[in-house]
XYZ file of C-alpha atoms in Angstrom:
684
model
C 8.363 45.103 -27.631
C 8.657 41.748 -25.893
C 8.937 39.836 -29.174
C 11.782 42.080 -30.358
C 13.662 41.748 -27.081
C 13.125 37.997 -26.998
C 14.569 37.626 -30.513
C 17.823 39.295 -29.425
C 18.495 37.051 -26.395
C 19.551 33.446 -26.230
C 16.341 31.320 -25.790
C 17.737 29.431 -22.766
C 18.636 32.677 -21.012
C 15.227 34.169 -21.864
C 13.420 31.289 -20.154
C 15.719 31.637 -17.149
C 15.146 35.384 -16.765
C 11.376 34.820 -16.809
C 11.627 32.587 -13.736
C 14.032 34.947 -11.974
C 11.768 37.951 -12.559
C 8.707 36.043 -11.311
C 10.586 35.141 -8.145
C 11.722 38.731 -7.650
C 8.147 39.971 -8.056
C 6.903 37.483 -5.469
C 9.639 38.341 -2.959
C 10.115 42.022 -3.725
C 13.850 41.547 -4.318
C 16.349 42.211 -7.093
C 16.357 40.108 -10.221
C 19.933 39.278 -11.217
C 20.899 37.295 -14.302
C 23.383 37.002 -17.170
C 22.007 37.171 -20.700
C 23.648 36.337 -24.005
C 22.813 38.747 -26.847
C 22.591 36.996 -30.232
C 22.357 38.125 -33.861
C 19.547 37.049 -36.221
C 21.540 33.889 -37.063
C 21.833 32.935 -33.362
C 25.518 33.746 -32.909
C 26.460 35.145 -29.479
C 27.572 38.765 -29.808
C 28.121 39.651 -26.164
C 27.134 38.751 -22.606
C 25.434 41.279 -20.350
C 24.662 41.334 -16.635
C 21.140 42.412 -15.612
C 20.235 43.883 -12.216
C 16.610 45.016 -12.138
C 13.882 45.597 -9.609
C 10.159 45.142 -10.359
C 8.078 48.268 -9.630
C 4.286 47.645 -9.191
C 1.971 49.606 -11.471
C -1.555 50.603 -10.458
C -4.101 49.370 -12.951
C -7.376 51.023 -13.860
C -9.183 48.952 -11.236
C -6.645 49.742 -8.526
C -4.878 46.373 -8.771
C -1.095 46.078 -8.657
C -0.690 42.914 -10.724
C 1.269 44.737 -13.451
C 4.850 45.864 -12.978
C 7.827 47.350 -14.822
C 11.505 46.483 -14.481
C 13.881 49.245 -13.465
C 17.596 48.606 -13.338
C 20.818 48.448 -15.323
C 22.476 46.309 -17.983
C 26.266 46.085 -18.165
C 28.397 44.096 -20.532
C 30.520 41.297 -19.095
C 33.989 41.493 -20.663
C 35.570 38.409 -22.124
C 38.190 36.868 -19.842
C 41.768 37.908 -20.661
C 44.518 35.306 -21.071
C 45.868 34.260 -17.693
C 42.808 35.365 -15.717
C 39.920 33.285 -14.358
C 36.885 32.925 -16.517
C 33.821 34.958 -15.708
C 30.924 33.112 -14.125
C 28.874 31.427 -16.843
C 25.128 31.462 -16.914
C 23.463 28.703 -14.969
C 22.469 26.626 -17.962
C 24.563 23.471 -17.587
C 24.777 20.516 -15.224
C 23.595 22.495 -12.200
C 20.297 23.288 -13.942
C 19.760 19.672 -14.951
C 20.511 18.550 -11.392
C 18.062 21.131 -10.053
C 15.282 19.981 -12.365
C 15.898 16.335 -11.481
C 15.863 17.201 -7.779
C 12.586 19.118 -8.035
C 10.920 16.293 -9.973
C 12.051 13.736 -7.412
C 11.035 15.947 -4.474
C 7.625 16.619 -6.033
C 6.974 12.908 -6.555
C 8.020 11.991 -3.015
C 5.925 14.750 -1.427
C 2.898 13.880 -3.576
C 3.014 10.273 -2.364
C 3.206 11.200 1.335
C -0.121 10.424 3.023
C 0.412 11.819 6.511
C 2.087 14.782 8.177
C 4.833 12.566 9.589
C 5.561 11.166 6.117
C 5.718 14.680 4.636
C 8.181 15.775 7.321
C 10.259 12.633 6.803
C 10.450 13.328 3.060
C 11.345 16.971 3.694
C 14.146 15.894 6.044
C 15.607 13.650 3.369
C 15.725 16.252 0.598
C 19.229 16.649 -0.836
C 19.392 19.957 -2.682
C 21.989 20.259 -5.458
C 24.972 22.361 -4.483
C 23.732 23.725 -1.141
C 22.346 20.969 1.037
C 20.845 22.270 4.331
C 22.350 21.045 7.588
C 19.103 21.562 9.505
C 15.423 21.861 8.657
C 12.370 22.856 10.666
C 8.676 23.248 9.881
C 6.611 25.688 11.936
C 2.844 25.417 12.299
C 0.202 27.924 13.397
C -2.224 27.409 16.258
C -4.285 30.539 16.747
C -1.862 33.376 17.582
C 1.054 31.077 18.414
C 3.587 29.136 16.368
C 5.516 25.989 17.192
C 7.843 23.460 15.592
C 5.855 20.508 14.188
C 8.844 18.739 12.650
C 12.592 19.149 12.438
C 15.758 17.464 11.183
C 19.433 18.041 11.864
C 19.003 19.055 15.504
C 19.492 16.914 18.593
C 16.468 15.813 20.543
C 15.333 18.579 22.878
C 17.056 21.446 21.051
C 13.706 22.444 19.539
C 12.172 23.146 22.968
C 12.699 26.965 22.914
C 10.765 27.127 19.627
C 7.860 24.863 20.613
C 5.491 27.629 21.721
C 6.077 31.236 20.659
C 3.651 34.130 20.217
C 3.159 35.150 16.606
C 4.384 38.623 17.562
C 7.844 37.276 18.550
C 10.851 38.945 16.903
C 11.799 35.708 15.161
C 12.240 35.101 11.404
C 9.619 32.325 11.186
C 7.043 34.478 12.992
C 7.714 37.429 10.684
C 7.488 35.188 7.611
C 4.060 33.924 8.753
C 2.885 37.474 9.565
C 3.983 38.976 6.232
C 3.874 35.964 3.865
C 7.318 36.947 2.460
C 10.526 34.939 2.589
C 13.559 36.016 4.649
C 17.114 35.143 3.584
C 19.979 35.590 6.057
C 23.288 34.919 4.242
C 25.507 35.336 7.337
C 25.298 35.481 11.155
C 25.874 39.236 11.147
C 22.730 39.759 9.106
C 20.760 37.507 11.473
C 22.092 39.384 14.541
C 21.329 42.764 13.002
C 17.736 41.990 11.971
C 16.670 39.767 14.880
C 18.770 40.675 17.910
C 16.209 39.347 20.422
C 16.156 35.754 19.192
C 19.708 35.594 17.830
C 21.014 33.957 21.064
C 18.586 31.047 20.474
C 19.974 30.425 16.975
C 23.633 31.110 17.762
C 24.181 27.778 19.512
C 23.361 25.706 16.397
C 26.493 26.905 14.563
C 24.755 27.705 11.272
C 26.258 30.147 8.736
C 23.185 30.936 6.599
C 19.428 30.661 6.963
C 16.372 30.726 4.722
C 12.870 31.166 6.154
C 10.054 30.697 3.632
C 6.259 30.885 4.032
C 4.192 27.751 3.462
C 1.273 29.033 1.417
C -1.575 26.887 0.116
C -4.607 28.270 -1.729
C -3.598 31.805 -0.783
C -3.433 31.059 2.952
C -0.255 30.903 5.020
C -0.289 27.637 6.958
C 3.226 27.795 8.428
C 6.879 28.440 7.720
C 9.873 26.382 6.619
C 13.416 26.982 7.845
C 16.537 25.712 6.084
C 19.811 26.251 7.935
C 23.215 25.852 6.243
C 26.595 25.079 7.792
C 28.382 26.895 4.928
C 27.837 30.455 3.676
C 25.127 30.683 1.008
C 24.620 33.836 -1.049
C 21.061 32.870 -2.003
C 21.383 33.606 -5.689
C 18.183 33.808 -7.745
C 18.585 30.176 -8.769
C 19.032 29.039 -5.178
C 16.045 31.102 -4.036
C 14.009 29.639 -6.885
C 14.754 26.094 -5.714
C 13.902 26.933 -2.095
C 10.663 28.686 -3.082
C 9.560 25.757 -5.262
C 10.261 23.272 -2.478
C 8.331 25.444 -0.006
C 5.300 25.508 -2.313
C 5.371 21.719 -2.777
C 5.840 21.247 0.965
C 2.840 23.468 1.737
C 0.630 21.544 -0.689
C 1.788 18.198 0.711
C 1.114 19.286 4.296
C -2.339 20.550 3.331
C -3.200 17.284 1.566
C -1.931 15.261 4.519
C -4.007 17.349 6.923
C -7.164 16.788 4.857
C -6.443 13.063 4.578
C -5.839 12.742 8.318
C -9.052 14.649 9.073
C -11.041 12.367 6.759
C -9.413 9.319 8.298
C -10.235 10.547 11.796
C -13.844 11.130 10.722
C -13.995 7.648 9.163
C -12.573 5.979 12.252
C -14.991 7.873 14.457
C -17.968 6.867 12.336
C -16.858 3.248 12.304
C -16.328 3.202 16.068
C -19.766 4.690 16.676
C -21.593 2.509 14.152
C -19.750 -0.793 14.606
C -20.179 -1.929 18.226
C -17.792 -4.284 19.953
C -19.323 -7.742 20.242
C -19.351 -9.592 23.556
C -16.985 -12.555 23.307
C -17.923 -13.815 26.785
C -21.561 -14.895 26.285
C -22.152 -17.946 28.523
C -21.759 -21.033 26.358
C -21.069 -18.981 23.200
C -18.180 -17.306 21.371
C -18.636 -14.423 18.921
C -16.324 -12.736 16.394
C -17.053 -9.986 13.869
C -15.378 -8.076 11.037
C -16.242 -4.959 9.049
C -14.217 -4.023 5.952
C -15.303 -0.818 4.144
C -14.857 -0.095 0.460
C -11.641 1.516 -0.708
C -13.020 4.856 -1.884
C -14.421 8.026 -0.338
C -14.751 8.117 3.426
C -14.541 4.305 3.554
C -17.902 4.135 5.304
C -20.802 2.360 3.640
C -24.184 0.854 4.359
C -23.138 -2.486 5.884
C -23.456 -2.986 9.634
C -23.755 -5.549 12.380
C -25.017 -5.312 15.928
C -25.353 -7.369 19.091
C -28.227 -6.572 21.451
C -28.994 -7.857 24.939
C -32.762 -8.526 25.100
C -35.038 -8.086 28.154
C -35.609 -11.866 28.212
C -31.887 -12.497 28.768
C -31.409 -13.729 25.205
C -29.066 -12.155 22.668
C -30.024 -10.665 19.283
C -27.520 -10.720 16.424
C -28.264 -8.330 13.561
C -26.487 -7.913 10.245
C -27.634 -5.758 7.332
C -26.758 -3.842 4.202
C -28.261 -0.507 3.150
C -28.205 0.021 -0.599
C -25.238 2.132 -1.731
C -21.739 3.045 -0.509
C -22.090 6.807 -0.069
C -22.668 9.186 2.835
C -26.445 8.811 2.566
C -26.160 5.033 2.859
C -24.011 5.451 5.967
C -26.527 7.878 7.468
C -29.489 5.586 6.793
C -27.513 2.680 8.209
C -26.982 4.572 11.462
C -30.679 5.490 11.734
C -31.833 1.957 10.912
C -29.414 0.387 13.377
C -30.708 2.605 16.176
C -34.332 1.821 15.248
C -33.686 -1.940 15.240
C -31.971 -1.717 18.602
C -34.940 0.202 20.021
C -37.525 -2.272 18.693
C -35.496 -5.249 19.922
C -35.022 -3.707 23.373
C -38.812 -3.436 23.695
C -38.975 -7.255 23.614
C -40.631 -7.738 20.217
C -40.379 -11.075 18.395
C -37.969 -11.172 15.390
C -40.766 -10.884 12.800
C -42.211 -7.836 14.571
C -38.789 -6.182 14.810
C -38.239 -6.432 11.047
C -41.828 -5.357 10.229
C -41.404 -2.204 12.306
C -37.969 -1.537 10.823
C -39.350 -1.850 7.281
C -42.109 0.619 8.095
C -39.508 2.961 9.638
C -37.257 2.922 6.535
C -40.216 3.351 4.176
C -41.217 6.419 6.178
C -37.718 7.884 5.864
C -37.839 7.393 2.087
C -41.181 9.219 1.946
C -40.117 12.159 4.126
C -36.522 12.781 3.037
C -37.301 15.274 0.298
C -36.810 15.199 -3.492
C -33.520 13.281 -3.341
C -35.142 10.361 -1.546
C -38.149 10.461 -3.877
C -35.920 9.998 -6.923
C -33.527 7.610 -5.171
C -35.317 5.580 -2.472
C -33.067 3.197 -0.560
C -33.827 -0.269 0.737
C -31.883 -2.502 3.096
C -31.419 -6.222 3.548
C -31.285 -7.563 7.087
C -30.943 -10.793 9.047
C -32.203 -10.772 12.642
C -31.359 -13.727 14.887
C -32.648 -14.206 18.426
C -30.185 -16.475 20.261
C -30.897 -18.513 23.399
C -27.381 -19.213 24.741
C -28.605 -21.957 27.075
C -30.350 -24.150 24.506
C -28.718 -23.014 21.250
C -32.141 -22.230 19.734
C -31.966 -19.606 16.969
C -35.136 -17.803 15.825
C -34.311 -16.194 12.486
C -36.177 -13.509 10.509
C -34.773 -12.565 7.119
C -35.417 -9.521 4.896
C -33.851 -10.246 1.506
C -30.491 -11.084 3.089
C -28.237 -14.083 2.325
C -29.040 -17.163 4.403
C -26.854 -18.141 7.368
C -24.236 -20.873 7.002
C -23.656 -23.543 9.662
C -20.343 -25.317 10.160
C -21.212 -28.688 11.634
C -19.116 -30.393 14.287
C -17.283 -32.506 11.709
C -16.361 -29.405 9.675
C -19.032 -29.658 6.957
C -20.613 -26.319 5.964
C -24.330 -26.128 5.178
C -26.156 -23.026 3.961
C -29.374 -23.203 5.975
C -32.358 -22.091 3.920
C -34.639 -19.841 5.975
C -38.011 -18.229 5.305
C -37.895 -14.551 4.467
C -39.603 -11.458 3.115
C -38.815 -8.410 0.993
C -35.893 -6.103 1.872
C -36.697 -3.406 4.389
C -38.228 -0.186 3.070
C -39.914 -1.582 -0.059
C -43.340 -2.471 1.360
C -44.161 -1.184 4.855
C -46.774 -3.958 5.341
C -44.492 -6.913 4.533
C -44.647 -9.940 6.831
C -41.451 -11.685 7.870
C -41.883 -15.383 8.772
C -39.415 -16.836 11.257
C -37.364 -20.011 11.068
C -36.167 -21.903 14.137
C -32.983 -23.942 14.064
C -30.823 -25.353 16.833
C -27.092 -24.679 17.008
C -25.672 -27.860 18.473
C -22.635 -27.823 20.801
C -19.475 -27.398 18.731
C -21.307 -25.946 15.692
C -20.521 -22.498 14.279
C -22.874 -20.135 12.467
C -21.676 -17.527 9.971
C -23.806 -14.629 8.721
C -22.444 -12.053 6.294
C -23.373 -9.385 3.764
C -23.236 -10.071 0.033
C -19.855 -8.330 -0.242
C -18.167 -11.370 1.311
C -19.900 -13.701 -1.143
C -19.955 -11.839 -4.452
C -16.824 -9.657 -4.431
C -14.555 -10.541 -7.352
C -17.295 -11.231 -9.902
C -18.778 -14.235 -8.087
C -22.441 -15.147 -7.924
C -24.095 -16.758 -4.921
C -23.132 -20.304 -5.925
C -19.461 -19.725 -6.747
C -19.109 -17.267 -3.875
C -20.394 -19.794 -1.344
C -18.082 -22.435 -2.815
C -15.113 -20.126 -2.256
C -16.092 -19.575 1.382
C -16.887 -23.264 1.873
C -13.281 -24.256 1.246
C -12.106 -21.766 3.895
C -14.679 -22.693 6.527
C -14.343 -26.441 6.092
C -10.543 -26.288 5.914
C -10.109 -24.143 9.038
C -9.059 -26.064 12.146
C -10.986 -24.521 15.027
C -9.640 -27.228 17.351
C -6.096 -25.879 16.911
C -7.342 -22.387 17.820
C -9.931 -22.999 20.505
C -12.839 -20.713 21.326
C -12.699 -17.012 20.550
C -9.156 -17.244 19.173
C -10.282 -19.823 16.645
C -13.177 -17.639 15.510
C -10.913 -14.599 15.195
C -8.477 -16.437 12.917
C -11.398 -17.825 10.890
C -12.811 -14.290 10.452
C -9.420 -13.077 9.209
C -9.158 -16.055 6.846
C -12.581 -15.307 5.343
C -11.693 -11.675 4.619
C -8.289 -12.688 3.236
C -9.967 -15.216 0.933
C -11.872 -12.348 -0.696
C -9.336 -9.493 -0.609
C -6.070 -11.411 -0.665
C -4.006 -12.610 -3.640
C -5.634 -16.092 -3.698
C -8.951 -14.482 -4.673
C -7.464 -13.534 -8.046
C -7.223 -17.219 -8.975
C -10.895 -18.017 -8.388
C -13.940 -17.674 -10.605
C -14.765 -14.151 -11.720
C -13.025 -11.193 -13.352
C -9.957 -9.639 -11.787
C -11.737 -6.554 -10.479
C -11.059 -4.313 -7.508
C -11.228 -6.335 -4.285
C -12.679 -3.324 -2.422
C -15.737 -3.009 -4.674
C -18.228 -3.619 -1.840
C -18.407 -3.383 1.941
C -18.029 -6.579 3.957
C -19.614 -7.383 7.315
C -19.390 -10.840 8.878
C -20.491 -12.325 12.220
C -19.420 -15.723 13.599
C -21.219 -17.456 16.485
C -19.982 -20.721 18.002
C -21.827 -22.663 20.672
C -19.632 -23.867 23.558
C -16.792 -21.462 22.852
C -14.091 -23.636 24.418
C -15.011 -26.669 22.344
C -15.715 -25.225 18.885
C -14.572 -27.651 16.243
C -14.585 -31.375 15.676
C -11.866 -32.271 18.184
C -9.782 -35.448 18.160
C -11.718 -38.595 17.342
C -9.168 -41.148 18.446
C -11.276 -42.114 21.438
C -14.679 -40.675 20.529
C -17.182 -41.724 17.829
C -17.558 -39.391 14.840
C -20.254 -36.790 15.489
C -23.576 -37.028 13.695
C -24.122 -34.757 10.714
C -27.666 -33.397 10.738
C -29.856 -31.073 8.676
C -33.378 -29.885 9.531
C -35.646 -27.994 7.126
C -39.320 -27.000 7.092
C -41.150 -26.684 3.766
C -44.392 -24.727 4.132
C -47.512 -25.211 2.021
C -47.169 -21.651 0.707
C -43.519 -22.168 -0.296
C -43.293 -25.079 -2.767
C -40.160 -23.471 -4.197
C -38.334 -24.588 -1.051
C -38.399 -28.167 -2.342
C -35.364 -27.170 -4.415
C -33.707 -25.902 -1.213
C -34.407 -29.295 0.406
C -32.709 -31.109 -2.467
C -29.674 -28.827 -2.265
C -29.507 -29.189 1.517
C -29.348 -32.968 1.176
C -26.635 -32.786 -1.496
C -24.550 -30.528 0.729
C -25.030 -32.932 3.625
C -23.810 -35.857 1.477
C -20.995 -33.876 -0.199
C -18.369 -36.551 0.587
C -20.582 -39.632 0.178
C -18.722 -42.389 -1.654
C -21.445 -43.395 -4.143
C -22.821 -40.570 -6.312
C -25.698 -42.799 -7.474
C -26.847 -43.129 -3.886
C -26.745 -39.335 -3.520
C -28.964 -38.978 -6.603
C -31.323 -41.632 -5.226
C -31.584 -39.867 -1.856
C -32.298 -36.507 -3.510
C -34.985 -38.076 -5.711
C -36.710 -39.755 -2.762
C -36.638 -36.580 -0.650
C -38.154 -34.584 -3.498
C -40.930 -37.172 -3.868
C -41.624 -37.351 -0.111
C -41.845 -33.588 0.403
C -43.963 -33.101 -2.735
C -46.440 -35.736 -1.547
C -46.897 -33.891 1.755
C -47.617 -30.580 -0.009
C -49.990 -32.204 -2.534
C -51.926 -34.660 -0.349
C -52.074 -32.809 3.010
C -52.914 -29.349 4.294
C -49.833 -28.944 6.524
C -46.122 -28.284 6.267
C -43.364 -30.829 5.763
C -40.522 -31.220 8.266
C -37.349 -32.775 6.836
C -34.713 -34.250 9.152
C -31.611 -35.904 7.661
C -28.796 -37.392 9.737
C -25.551 -39.145 8.821
C -23.841 -41.335 11.419
C -20.979 -43.831 11.477
C -17.367 -43.889 10.318
C -16.130 -42.937 6.860
C -16.986 -45.636 4.258
C -19.386 -47.309 6.725
C -21.871 -44.484 7.263
C -25.644 -44.523 7.347
C -27.999 -41.713 6.322
C -31.445 -41.624 7.892
C -33.915 -39.236 6.211
C -37.356 -38.572 7.680
C -40.204 -36.354 6.437
C -42.994 -35.635 8.928
C -46.396 -33.984 8.550
C -49.530 -33.483 10.669
C -51.880 -35.645 8.581
C -53.087 -39.034 9.887
C -53.704 -40.407 6.370
C -51.252 -43.281 5.858
C -49.774 -43.890 2.394
C -49.988 -47.351 0.827
C -47.801 -49.130 -1.670
C -49.608 -49.223 -5.022
C -49.067 -50.579 -8.515
C -49.715 -47.588 -10.804
C -50.366 -48.212 -14.471
C -48.364 -46.719 -17.323
C -50.683 -43.734 -17.684
C -51.006 -42.986 -13.934
C -49.786 -39.546 -12.824
C -49.182 -40.464 -9.175
C -48.713 -43.376 -6.799
C -45.034 -44.027 -7.551
C -43.501 -42.498 -4.394
C -43.411 -45.640 -2.286
C -42.454 -47.689 -5.361
C -39.342 -45.551 -5.773
C -38.460 -45.981 -2.103
C -38.919 -49.746 -2.398
C -36.499 -49.785 -5.341
C -33.874 -47.262 -4.158
C -33.745 -47.386 -0.337
C -31.929 -50.000 1.716
C -34.834 -49.860 4.147
C -37.843 -47.567 4.573
C -41.030 -47.261 6.544
C -44.058 -45.221 7.566
C -44.523 -44.569 11.299
C -47.688 -43.109 12.855
C -47.271 -40.462 15.526
C -49.514 -38.872 18.115
C -50.448 -36.194 15.599
C -49.553 -37.090 12.053
C -46.985 -39.481 10.637
C -43.427 -39.726 9.349
C -42.029 -41.416 6.255
C -38.387 -42.428 6.414
C -35.672 -44.236 4.488
C -32.054 -45.224 5.053
C -29.045 -45.708 2.811
C -25.701 -47.307 3.720
C -22.476 -46.080 2.216
C -21.492 -48.693 -0.335
C -17.750 -48.055 -0.892
C -14.879 -50.572 -1.092
C -13.637 -51.230 2.442
C -10.049 -50.114 3.134
C -7.372 -52.756 3.548
C -6.530 -54.157 6.990
C -3.481 -51.917 7.275
C -5.637 -48.816 6.720
C -8.569 -49.408 9.029
C -9.383 -52.015 11.667
C -12.387 -54.195 10.857
C -15.707 -52.882 12.129
C -19.041 -54.589 12.534
C -21.641 -53.778 9.898
C -24.088 -51.029 10.784
C -27.435 -52.476 11.785
C -30.454 -50.854 10.110
C -32.666 -48.865 12.423
C -35.813 -50.550 13.665
C-alpha cells in the first residue's frame, strides 16, 4: 500500500518523487529519481534508482485520470575508495535555490500589469544552474502563430517567426497543437525531429531547447521557448522548474490581457462620455477634469458636458448619478444624451432640467425589478453662458453651488436657487438664478467628490479648495494654461499627499468620482494682474432672496462674511452681517416682493470701503422710530444709525433701496510701508 511504501522511503525523497511522477504524467515521459530506503528508525539502508513510466488506466466512466507506474528499481552501489561519488539526490542547495527562484518569479509575474511587463519579467528570469541564453513567447491569432516577445536575440532576428501557419513543422507550433512540451537536448535531436525549420534555428548557435505550452484554465494560449548555449539534459528537476515557470507565465499573460481589455474598455467609455471642451470660446477660457474611482472599470456616474445652443450661447453641464457601478455609468450616458437633446432644442435652463428629471424618473419606472428596488437619482447643475456679456443663467438640481474667484483672488460660493435631484419627482420645478461673470473672474463647478473626499463635509471641503483657488496665480499662467494648472492643483489637493494633513480621516483618496469645470471670462486676462499702476479691482457680491425662500437669509450672511474675509476689524464684520440680516428680513416681512442684495468693497488694503445695498419693489419708505422695551420691531434703522458709518434710504422708479457703508478702521502702516493716501470720501 502507499502508506507502507511511504514509511520505507526517506520523507524528502518521497515528496520529490511525487512531483517528478506528476510531471511525467503531464508530459508522458519517464519519471527518474533516486530514493533512499530507510529502516523503522529512519536510518538509511540503501539508495535505489527509479525509472518508471506512468500507464493510463481506464476508469469505470471511461476516464483516464488514474494510472500505474511501470518500470525498474536498481540499487546504487556505494562509491569505492578512489572513485568519484555517485550523484546525490537533489535535496540540497540546488533545491533551496530552485524554491527561492520560483517564489521570486511568481511574485514578479503576479505584479506585472501589462503584457510588456510580463515579457520584461520573463526576460529577466535567472534560473538556478541552467540559465537560458534566449527566450521567446509565441501567441496565437486564429490559425497562425507569431512571436509576441523575445529576449537574447538581436533586433530583426525574430522576423522569420513573426507569422507562421499553425501547421508549420516547428516545435512551438507542435506544442500549441498538442499541448505537450518538447525538449531538445542537442542540435542533432532538433535536426532529426524538425528538419524543415532547423535551418532557421541553426544560426542562433543554441545547444539545447525547451518548448512548453502556455495553458490557462485548460486552454492553450501560446508557447514559451527557452534556448540554452550549453547542453542541458532536461532532468526531471529541470523540467519541473521550466513547467512551473510556463504555468506562471501563462497565468500572468492571461491576467495582463484581461486587465488591458478592461483598460481599453474604460478608456473608450471615458472618451465617449467625457467630451473635449472648447478652450477657444470668444472672450472665455474653459478647462475640465474627470477622475474616476480606483476600483472596477474606473467609470462612474459623474459627467460634464459643453453644448453649443441654437441662440449662439454655450451651456455648461455637470452632474453626478448616484453610485459608482456599471448601471450608474449607463444612466449617466443616457441622461447626458437627453440633456444635450433638450438643450439643443433651445429650452430655457429650468425647462431642460424639468424634462431631464421626468426622463430619469421614467427610466426608473421602466427598468424592471432591479430599478424598482434600487431607483437612482442624479444631481445636476446647468449653466447657460452668454460669452459676450458674461451673464450666467443657472438651474440647479440638488448639486453643489458654483464658486466664483473674483478678480482680486477672493473665492465666493454663490448661493443659487434650486430644486430636488433629477429623477425623484418628475413634476419638480427648477428656479433659475442669474449672475454676471465679470472680466477676469473665474467660475468653478464640481461634483461632491472634489469637496467631500477624505472625510470632509461641505464646509471643511470648501475651505480646503478655497486655499488652492485663492493661492493660485492665474496671472503667472495666463488664459487656458492658467486654468489647466489650476484644475491639476485642485485634483492634487484632494488626491495628493497634502490631503492627508487636512480635516477628515485618512481614507482612500479614490473613494468617489471627481468632475470639475472651470470657466474664466476674458481668457487672456484671467487673474488680478499687477496693480502697480492700476487701482485695486472692486470686490462684489450679488444675491436675491425670494419671499418663498427665507432660509436664504443665512446664505446672505455667509456671503457677506466671505466677501469681508480679510477685513481688518472683526467687530465691523459682525456689524455688517447683523445689519444685512435685519435689512433682508424687513423686506420679506413688510413687503410682498423679493430682496436684492448688492455688496461691494473698493479701495486699497486698510483704507477700504464696503457699500451694502438691499433693494425691493415696494414704495413704502421706512422711518426711524423709537421702539419701547416691549416692542417686537422697529429697531432696524436704529441699529444702522448706531453701527454704520453712513446709511440712507433712496427711492427708485419702482421701489426703494436701503444702504449703509463701513470704512476699514485699521492702524495705518508706517510711511516706509505705504505712501500716504487721502481719506475715502463717503458716497453721496
